[in-house]
Amino acid sequence: MSEKDQPFIEHLIEMRDRLLKTLLVVIAIFACMVPFANEIYNFVADPLQARLTEGAGMIATEVTSPFLTPFKTTFVLAFFVAIPFVLYQFWAFIAPGLYRHEKRLIAPLMFSSIFLFYAGMAFAYFVVFPLIFDFFISSADADIKVMPDIRSYLDLALKLFFAFGFAFEIPIATILLIWSGAISAKDLAKKRPYVIVACFAVGMLLTPPDVISQTLLAIPMWLLFEIGVFFGRWIKRGKRDEETSESEA
């Protein structure tokens, strides 16, 4: 093996080790939460259950659903709880390849990523869920008793959690693009009309086929993009000033 290949192999080994650590942490959290699997699922399903008419409830159309669905909910929630550790492993992996002034941004970006991901999930649970479930249930005919399947509801809830969680990371992605020099804040601002259209297109793909949930995802994405551009200008200016002072020294 050549000396050129050794660093690449070392990076692969480090990536494997960090992925294994992440998996072990998720499994450990999952093991602690398993005894409360049913309570966890009921909490996730509460925005819908609270809006079902009297005498209606959620049903299981498959024999294994009452057992497997709470377990699946708990495992995914364990991953959500482990997000701070997941992001730490990611930033720790790329940190050795960064310059000193670049490493100073790791902690703020990591904490911002964690906060924004949880903020996206909270926005979905406390704002989006009540609005879209009110809309769906009120749209049903008076003779129709709405009794959703527990597995189908979980698939929808997880889809929305992931969609809003990752959509709220847009400021971080925007800042990284500007900071890396891939594109300037001025050029991004010029592409604002295309970004708005893209936000609504993503909202259409990631949410149920109704205007409310699509708009509730698209508008925050656009606003978060604007926040990313604003802070990207500030960080890029600070980086340029620091590089100038270092060259003068």
PDB file of C-alpha atoms in Angstrom:
ATOM      1  CA  MET A   1       0.000   0.000   0.000  1.00  0.00           C
ATOM      2  CA  SER A   2       1.394   3.406  -0.975  1.00  0.00           C
ATOM      3  CA  GLU A   3       1.866   6.243   1.518  1.00  0.00           C
ATOM      4  CA  LYS A   4      -0.768   8.213  -0.395  1.00  0.00           C
ATOM      5  CA  ASP A   5      -3.389   5.549   0.359  1.00  0.00           C
ATOM      6  CA  GLN A   6      -2.645   5.368   4.096  1.00  0.00           C
ATOM      7  CA  PRO A   7      -4.305   8.674   5.083  1.00  0.00           C
ATOM      8  CA  PHE A   8      -7.390   7.657   3.095  1.00  0.00           C
ATOM      9  CA  ILE A   9      -7.573   4.307   4.907  1.00  0.00           C
ATOM     10  CA  GLU A  10      -7.084   6.059   8.231  1.00  0.00           C
ATOM     11  CA  HIS A  11      -9.990   8.393   7.435  1.00  0.00           C
ATOM     12  CA  LEU A  12     -12.189   5.412   6.580  1.00  0.00           C
ATOM     13  CA  ILE A  13     -11.256   3.702   9.850  1.00  0.00           C
ATOM     14  CA  GLU A  14     -12.012   6.863  11.799  1.00  0.00           C
ATOM     15  CA  MET A  15     -15.358   7.233  10.020  1.00  0.00           C
ATOM     16  CA  ARG A  16     -16.209   3.602  10.823  1.00  0.00           C
ATOM     17  CA  ASP A  17     -15.319   4.101  14.484  1.00  0.00           C
ATOM     18  CA  ARG A  18     -17.442   7.234  14.754  1.00  0.00           C
ATOM     19  CA  LEU A  19     -20.408   5.545  13.063  1.00  0.00           C
ATOM     20  CA  LEU A  20     -20.122   2.609  15.451  1.00  0.00           C
ATOM     21  CA  LYS A  21     -20.004   4.958  18.439  1.00  0.00           C
ATOM     22  CA  THR A  22     -23.097   6.730  17.136  1.00  0.00           C
ATOM     23  CA  LEU A  23     -24.944   3.452  16.667  1.00  0.00           C
ATOM     24  CA  LEU A  24     -24.033   2.281  20.166  1.00  0.00           C
ATOM     25  CA  VAL A  25     -25.249   5.549  21.692  1.00  0.00           C
ATOM     26  CA  VAL A  26     -28.563   5.302  19.818  1.00  0.00           C
ATOM     27  CA  ILE A  27     -28.997   1.676  20.927  1.00  0.00           C
ATOM     28  CA  ALA A  28     -28.202   2.599  24.551  1.00  0.00           C
ATOM     29  CA  ILE A  29     -30.768   5.418  24.518  1.00  0.00           C
ATOM     30  CA  PHE A  30     -33.281   3.112  22.843  1.00  0.00           C
ATOM     31  CA  ALA A  31     -32.761   0.468  25.547  1.00  0.00           C
ATOM     32  CA  CYS A  32     -33.484   3.046  28.243  1.00  0.00           C
ATOM     33  CA  MET A  33     -36.651   4.213  26.497  1.00  0.00           C
ATOM     34  CA  VAL A  34     -38.131   0.848  25.487  1.00  0.00           C
ATOM     35  CA  PRO A  35     -40.091   0.335  28.741  1.00  0.00           C
ATOM     36  CA  PHE A  36     -41.988   3.539  27.907  1.00  0.00           C
ATOM     37  CA  ALA A  37     -42.644   2.680  24.239  1.00  0.00           C
ATOM     38  CA  ASN A  38     -46.441   2.842  24.465  1.00  0.00           C
ATOM     39  CA  GLU A  39     -46.381   6.139  26.371  1.00  0.00           C
ATOM     40  CA  ILE A  40     -43.982   7.595  23.803  1.00  0.00           C
ATOM     41  CA  TYR A  41     -46.229   6.593  20.924  1.00  0.00           C
ATOM     42  CA  ASN A  42     -49.279   8.046  22.681  1.00  0.00           C
ATOM     43  CA  PHE A  43     -47.408  11.332  23.114  1.00  0.00           C
ATOM     44  CA  VAL A  44     -46.500  11.430  19.402  1.00  0.00           C
ATOM     45  CA  ALA A  45     -50.080  10.543  18.416  1.00  0.00           C
ATOM     46  CA  ASP A  46     -51.749  12.967  20.843  1.00  0.00           C
ATOM     47  CA  PRO A  47     -52.181  15.841  18.325  1.00  0.00           C
ATOM     48  CA  LEU A  48     -54.355  13.533  16.225  1.00  0.00           C
ATOM     49  CA  GLN A  49     -56.046  11.550  18.996  1.00  0.00           C
ATOM     50  CA  ALA A  50     -57.179  14.749  20.700  1.00  0.00           C
ATOM     51  CA  ARG A  51     -59.079  15.732  17.555  1.00  0.00           C
ATOM     52  CA  LEU A  52     -60.889  12.480  16.857  1.00  0.00           C
ATOM     53  CA  THR A  53     -64.610  12.477  17.504  1.00  0.00           C
ATOM     54  CA  GLU A  54     -66.046  10.779  20.558  1.00  0.00           C
ATOM     55  CA  GLY A  55     -66.212   7.024  20.092  1.00  0.00           C
ATOM     56  CA  ALA A  56     -63.528   7.067  17.395  1.00  0.00           C
ATOM     57  CA  GLY A  57     -59.943   6.028  17.916  1.00  0.00           C
ATOM     58  CA  MET A  58     -56.850   4.811  16.159  1.00  0.00           C
ATOM     59  CA  ILE A  59     -56.828   1.281  14.774  1.00  0.00           C
ATOM     60  CA  ALA A  60     -54.254  -1.355  13.786  1.00  0.00           C
ATOM     61  CA  THR A  61     -54.842  -3.012  10.419  1.00  0.00           C
ATOM     62  CA  GLU A  62     -51.908  -5.413  10.810  1.00  0.00           C
ATOM     63  CA  VAL A  63     -51.445  -8.035  13.519  1.00  0.00           C
ATOM     64  CA  THR A  64     -47.912  -6.884  14.402  1.00  0.00           C
ATOM     65  CA  SER A  65     -48.662  -3.140  14.403  1.00  0.00           C
ATOM     66  CA  PRO A  66     -49.634  -2.779  18.104  1.00  0.00           C
ATOM     67  CA  PHE A  67     -46.248  -4.262  19.055  1.00  0.00           C
ATOM     68  CA  LEU A  68     -43.898  -2.979  16.353  1.00  0.00           C
ATOM     69  CA  THR A  69     -45.204   0.567  15.883  1.00  0.00           C
ATOM     70  CA  PRO A  70     -44.378   1.810  19.431  1.00  0.00           C
ATOM     71  CA  PHE A  71     -40.946   0.160  19.123  1.00  0.00           C
ATOM     72  CA  LYS A  72     -40.285   1.902  15.820  1.00  0.00           C
ATOM     73  CA  THR A  73     -41.404   5.215  17.325  1.00  0.00           C
ATOM     74  CA  THR A  74     -39.067   4.735  20.276  1.00  0.00           C
ATOM     75  CA  PHE A  75     -36.075   3.847  18.102  1.00  0.00           C
ATOM     76  CA  VAL A  76     -36.504   6.894  15.870  1.00  0.00           C
ATOM     77  CA  LEU A  77     -36.988   9.102  18.918  1.00  0.00           C
ATOM     78  CA  ALA A  78     -33.780   7.626  20.368  1.00  0.00           C
ATOM     79  CA  PHE A  79     -32.003   8.818  17.220  1.00  0.00           C
ATOM     80  CA  PHE A  80     -33.518  12.274  17.665  1.00  0.00           C
ATOM     81  CA  VAL A  81     -32.318  12.374  21.275  1.00  0.00           C
ATOM     82  CA  ALA A  82     -28.830  11.346  20.090  1.00  0.00           C
ATOM     83  CA  ILE A  83     -28.652  14.174  17.517  1.00  0.00           C
ATOM     84  CA  PRO A  84     -26.192  16.234  19.646  1.00  0.00           C
ATOM     85  CA  PHE A  85     -23.803  13.259  19.750  1.00  0.00           C
ATOM     86  CA  VAL A  86     -24.322  12.583  16.015  1.00  0.00           C
ATOM     87  CA  LEU A  87     -23.481  16.173  15.094  1.00  0.00           C
ATOM     88  CA  TYR A  88     -20.499  16.195  17.454  1.00  0.00           C
ATOM     89  CA  GLN A  89     -19.098  13.120  15.697  1.00  0.00           C
ATOM     90  CA  PHE A  90     -19.594  14.799  12.316  1.00  0.00           C
ATOM     91  CA  TRP A  91     -17.856  18.025  13.304  1.00  0.00           C
ATOM     92  CA  ALA A  92     -15.063  16.118  15.105  1.00  0.00           C
ATOM     93  CA  PHE A  93     -14.459  14.134  11.922  1.00  0.00           C
ATOM     94  CA  ILE A  94     -14.005  17.187   9.689  1.00  0.00           C
ATOM     95  CA  ALA A  95     -12.252  19.386  12.294  1.00  0.00           C
ATOM     96  CA  PRO A  96      -8.669  18.165  11.594  1.00  0.00           C
ATOM     97  CA  GLY A  97      -8.938  19.420   8.012  1.00  0.00           C
ATOM     98  CA  LEU A  98      -9.883  22.954   9.031  1.00  0.00           C
ATOM     99  CA  TYR A  99      -7.704  25.993   9.681  1.00  0.00           C
ATOM    100  CA  ARG A 100      -7.492  27.522  13.162  1.00  0.00           C
ATOM    101  CA  HIS A 101      -9.846  30.404  12.376  1.00  0.00           C
ATOM    102  CA  GLU A 102     -12.262  27.944  10.789  1.00  0.00           C
ATOM    103  CA  LYS A 103     -12.323  25.710  13.874  1.00  0.00           C
ATOM    104  CA  ARG A 104     -13.653  28.627  15.909  1.00  0.00           C
ATOM    105  CA  LEU A 105     -16.941  28.284  14.044  1.00  0.00           C
ATOM    106  CA  ILE A 106     -17.404  24.602  14.872  1.00  0.00           C
ATOM    107  CA  ALA A 107     -18.946  25.068  18.319  1.00  0.00           C
ATOM    108  CA  PRO A 108     -21.411  27.836  17.276  1.00  0.00           C
ATOM    109  CA  LEU A 109     -22.446  25.905  14.169  1.00  0.00           C
ATOM    110  CA  MET A 110     -22.834  22.645  16.084  1.00  0.00           C
ATOM    111  CA  PHE A 111     -25.009  24.184  18.793  1.00  0.00           C
ATOM    112  CA  SER A 112     -26.998  26.075  16.167  1.00  0.00           C
ATOM    113  CA  SER A 113     -27.529  22.865  14.187  1.00  0.00           C
ATOM    114  CA  ILE A 114     -28.829  21.060  17.285  1.00  0.00           C
ATOM    115  CA  PHE A 115     -31.126  23.932  18.259  1.00  0.00           C
ATOM    116  CA  LEU A 116     -32.524  24.340  14.739  1.00  0.00           C
ATOM    117  CA  PHE A 117     -33.186  20.623  14.311  1.00  0.00           C
ATOM    118  CA  TYR A 118     -35.141  20.441  17.574  1.00  0.00           C
ATOM    119  CA  ALA A 119     -36.883  23.743  16.736  1.00  0.00           C
ATOM    120  CA  GLY A 120     -38.036  22.234  13.436  1.00  0.00           C
ATOM    121  CA  MET A 121     -39.454  19.177  15.189  1.00  0.00           C
ATOM    122  CA  ALA A 122     -41.179  21.326  17.824  1.00  0.00           C
ATOM    123  CA  PHE A 123     -42.658  23.543  15.102  1.00  0.00           C
ATOM    124  CA  ALA A 124     -44.024  20.453  13.349  1.00  0.00           C
ATOM    125  CA  TYR A 125     -45.510  18.985  16.545  1.00  0.00           C
ATOM    126  CA  PHE A 126     -47.000  22.104  18.118  1.00  0.00           C
ATOM    127  CA  VAL A 127     -47.944  24.149  15.029  1.00  0.00           C
ATOM    128  CA  VAL A 128     -48.173  22.008  11.910  1.00  0.00           C
ATOM    129  CA  PHE A 129     -49.794  18.881  13.379  1.00  0.00           C
ATOM    130  CA  PRO A 130     -52.771  20.692  14.975  1.00  0.00           C
ATOM    131  CA  LEU A 131     -53.448  22.730  11.834  1.00  0.00           C
ATOM    132  CA  ILE A 132     -53.308  19.904   9.300  1.00  0.00           C
ATOM    133  CA  PHE A 133     -55.194  17.411  11.488  1.00  0.00           C
ATOM    134  CA  ASP A 134     -57.955  19.948  12.101  1.00  0.00           C
ATOM    135  CA  PHE A 135     -58.105  20.473   8.349  1.00  0.00           C
ATOM    136  CA  PHE A 136     -58.152  16.767   7.461  1.00  0.00           C
ATOM    137  CA  ILE A 137     -60.724  15.771  10.079  1.00  0.00           C
ATOM    138  CA  SER A 138     -63.023  18.718   9.395  1.00  0.00           C
ATOM    139  CA  SER A 139     -62.941  17.814   5.695  1.00  0.00           C
ATOM    140  CA  ALA A 140     -64.503  14.417   6.381  1.00  0.00           C
ATOM    141  CA  ASP A 141     -68.232  13.994   5.778  1.00  0.00           C
ATOM    142  CA  ALA A 142     -70.421  13.862   8.887  1.00  0.00           C
ATOM    143  CA  ASP A 143     -71.250  10.209   8.159  1.00  0.00           C
ATOM    144  CA  ILE A 144     -67.561   9.230   8.032  1.00  0.00           C
ATOM    145  CA  LYS A 145     -65.887   8.195  11.267  1.00  0.00           C
ATOM    146  CA  VAL A 146     -62.171   9.006  11.065  1.00  0.00           C
ATOM    147  CA  MET A 147     -60.158   6.144  12.591  1.00  0.00           C
ATOM    148  CA  PRO A 148     -56.527   6.336  11.369  1.00  0.00           C
ATOM    149  CA  ASP A 149     -54.190   3.355  11.284  1.00  0.00           C
ATOM    150  CA  ILE A 150     -51.407   3.643  13.874  1.00  0.00           C
ATOM    151  CA  ARG A 151     -48.640   2.627  11.463  1.00  0.00           C
ATOM    152  CA  SER A 152     -49.789   5.042   8.744  1.00  0.00           C
ATOM    153  CA  TYR A 153     -49.950   7.858  11.273  1.00  0.00           C
ATOM    154  CA  LEU A 154     -46.420   7.097  12.487  1.00  0.00           C
ATOM    155  CA  ASP A 155     -45.080   7.149   8.914  1.00  0.00           C
ATOM    156  CA  LEU A 156     -46.707  10.550   8.370  1.00  0.00           C
ATOM    157  CA  ALA A 157     -45.472  11.955  11.701  1.00  0.00           C
ATOM    158  CA  LEU A 158     -41.883  10.789  11.139  1.00  0.00           C
ATOM    159  CA  LYS A 159     -41.908  12.164   7.611  1.00  0.00           C
ATOM    160  CA  LEU A 160     -42.948  15.573   8.927  1.00  0.00           C
ATOM    161  CA  PHE A 161     -40.465  15.453  11.820  1.00  0.00           C
ATOM    162  CA  PHE A 162     -37.578  14.736   9.457  1.00  0.00           C
ATOM    163  CA  ALA A 163     -38.806  17.262   6.877  1.00  0.00           C
ATOM    164  CA  PHE A 164     -39.070  20.143   9.335  1.00  0.00           C
ATOM    165  CA  GLY A 165     -36.008  19.110  11.346  1.00  0.00           C
ATOM    166  CA  PHE A 166     -33.727  19.118   8.324  1.00  0.00           C
ATOM    167  CA  ALA A 167     -35.473  22.075   6.663  1.00  0.00           C
ATOM    168  CA  PHE A 168     -34.628  24.180   9.698  1.00  0.00           C
ATOM    169  CA  GLU A 169     -30.928  23.447   9.001  1.00  0.00           C
ATOM    170  CA  ILE A 170     -31.074  25.724   5.958  1.00  0.00           C
ATOM    171  CA  PRO A 171     -29.284  28.640   7.698  1.00  0.00           C
ATOM    172  CA  ILE A 172     -26.357  26.343   8.530  1.00  0.00           C
ATOM    173  CA  ALA A 173     -26.135  25.099   4.936  1.00  0.00           C
ATOM    174  CA  THR A 174     -26.359  28.654   3.614  1.00  0.00           C
ATOM    175  CA  ILE A 175     -23.659  29.893   5.983  1.00  0.00           C
ATOM    176  CA  LEU A 176     -21.351  27.024   5.031  1.00  0.00           C
ATOM    177  CA  LEU A 177     -21.805  27.741   1.317  1.00  0.00           C
ATOM    178  CA  ILE A 178     -20.925  31.406   1.795  1.00  0.00           C
ATOM    179  CA  TRP A 179     -18.134  30.720   4.284  1.00  0.00           C
ATOM    180  CA  SER A 180     -16.474  28.126   2.004  1.00  0.00           C
ATOM    181  CA  GLY A 181     -16.518  30.534  -0.943  1.00  0.00           C
ATOM    182  CA  ALA A 182     -18.713  28.238  -3.058  1.00  0.00           C
ATOM    183  CA  ILE A 183     -21.064  31.191  -3.619  1.00  0.00           C
ATOM    184  CA  SER A 184     -21.293  34.730  -2.325  1.00  0.00           C
ATOM    185  CA  ALA A 185     -24.115  36.147  -0.239  1.00  0.00           C
ATOM    186  CA  LYS A 186     -24.781  38.677  -2.997  1.00  0.00           C
ATOM    187  CA  ASP A 187     -25.213  35.936  -5.599  1.00  0.00           C
ATOM    188  CA  LEU A 188     -27.480  33.970  -3.258  1.00  0.00           C
ATOM    189  CA  ALA A 189     -29.621  37.039  -2.685  1.00  0.00           C
ATOM    190  CA  LYS A 190     -30.001  37.464  -6.451  1.00  0.00           C
ATOM    191  CA  LYS A 191     -31.337  33.908  -6.680  1.00  0.00           C
ATOM    192  CA  ARG A 192     -34.083  34.634  -4.111  1.00  0.00           C
ATOM    193  CA  PRO A 193     -36.997  34.122  -6.572  1.00  0.00           C
ATOM    194  CA  TYR A 194     -35.657  30.675  -7.501  1.00  0.00           C
ATOM    195  CA  VAL A 195     -35.116  29.820  -3.830  1.00  0.00           C
ATOM    196  CA  ILE A 196     -38.738  30.697  -3.005  1.00  0.00           C
ATOM    197  CA  VAL A 197     -40.000  28.473  -5.830  1.00  0.00           C
ATOM    198  CA  ALA A 198     -37.665  25.692  -4.672  1.00  0.00           C
ATOM    199  CA  CYS A 199     -38.981  26.027  -1.081  1.00  0.00           C
ATOM    200  CA  PHE A 200     -42.542  25.488  -2.232  1.00  0.00           C
ATOM    201  CA  ALA A 201     -41.456  22.604  -4.460  1.00  0.00           C
ATOM    202  CA  VAL A 202     -39.709  20.933  -1.520  1.00  0.00           C
ATOM    203  CA  GLY A 203     -42.747  21.605   0.655  1.00  0.00           C
ATOM    204  CA  MET A 204     -44.919  19.894  -1.919  1.00  0.00           C
ATOM    205  CA  LEU A 205     -42.651  16.827  -2.003  1.00  0.00           C
ATOM    206  CA  LEU A 206     -42.060  16.416   1.732  1.00  0.00           C
ATOM    207  CA  THR A 207     -45.500  17.109   3.160  1.00  0.00           C
ATOM    208  CA  PRO A 208     -49.001  15.680   2.685  1.00  0.00           C
ATOM    209  CA  PRO A 209     -50.865  16.888  -0.424  1.00  0.00           C
ATOM    210  CA  ASP A 210     -52.519  19.913   1.157  1.00  0.00           C
ATOM    211  CA  VAL A 211     -51.744  23.599   0.813  1.00  0.00           C
ATOM    212  CA  ILE A 212     -51.548  24.236   4.577  1.00  0.00           C
ATOM    213  CA  SER A 213     -48.665  21.896   5.407  1.00  0.00           C
ATOM    214  CA  GLN A 214     -46.830  22.773   2.189  1.00  0.00           C
ATOM    215  CA  THR A 215     -47.013  26.482   3.004  1.00  0.00           C
ATOM    216  CA  LEU A 216     -46.075  25.899   6.652  1.00  0.00           C
ATOM    217  CA  LEU A 217     -42.865  24.242   5.477  1.00  0.00           C
ATOM    218  CA  ALA A 218     -42.077  26.535   2.530  1.00  0.00           C
ATOM    219  CA  ILE A 219     -42.375  29.884   4.344  1.00  0.00           C
ATOM    220  CA  PRO A 220     -40.071  28.955   7.276  1.00  0.00           C
ATOM    221  CA  MET A 221     -37.563  27.538   4.765  1.00  0.00           C
ATOM    222  CA  TRP A 222     -37.508  30.842   2.895  1.00  0.00           C
ATOM    223  CA  LEU A 223     -37.189  32.881   6.112  1.00  0.00           C
ATOM    224  CA  LEU A 224     -34.394  30.604   7.344  1.00  0.00           C
ATOM    225  CA  PHE A 225     -32.622  31.061   4.014  1.00  0.00           C
ATOM    226  CA  GLU A 226     -32.740  34.835   4.536  1.00  0.00           C
ATOM    227  CA  ILE A 227     -31.326  34.395   8.054  1.00  0.00           C
ATOM    228  CA  GLY A 228     -28.531  32.243   6.635  1.00  0.00           C
ATOM    229  CA  VAL A 229     -27.662  34.869   4.025  1.00  0.00           C
ATOM    230  CA  PHE A 230     -27.601  37.604   6.679  1.00  0.00           C
ATOM    231  CA  PHE A 231     -25.277  35.721   9.035  1.00  0.00           C
ATOM    232  CA  GLY A 232     -23.258  34.414   6.088  1.00  0.00           C
ATOM    233  CA  ARG A 233     -22.381  38.006   5.129  1.00  0.00           C
ATOM    234  CA  TRP A 234     -21.306  38.739   8.701  1.00  0.00           C
ATOM    235  CA  ILE A 235     -19.200  35.581   9.061  1.00  0.00           C
ATOM    236  CA  LYS A 236     -17.584  36.015   5.642  1.00  0.00           C
ATOM    237  CA  ARG A 237     -16.695  39.606   6.496  1.00  0.00           C
ATOM    238  CA  GLY A 238     -15.158  38.516   9.798  1.00  0.00           C
ATOM    239  CA  LYS A 239     -13.211  35.755   8.080  1.00  0.00           C
ATOM    240  CA  ARG A 240     -11.849  38.192   5.482  1.00  0.00           C
ATOM    241  CA  ASP A 241     -10.793  40.692   8.152  1.00  0.00           C
ATOM    242  CA  GLU A 242      -9.052  37.959  10.152  1.00  0.00           C
ATOM    243  CA  GLU A 243      -7.176  36.671   7.095  1.00  0.00           C
ATOM    244  CA  THR A 244      -6.098  40.250   6.305  1.00  0.00           C
ATOM    245  CA  SER A 245      -4.788  40.820   9.832  1.00  0.00           C
ATOM    246  CA  GLU A 246      -2.913  37.482   9.768  1.00  0.00           C
ATOM    247  CA  SER A 247      -1.258  38.330   6.422  1.00  0.00           C
ATOM    248  CA  GLU A 248      -0.207  41.765   7.699  1.00  0.00           C
ATOM    249  CA  ALA A 249       1.285  40.194  10.822  1.00  0.00           C
TER     250      ALA A 249
END
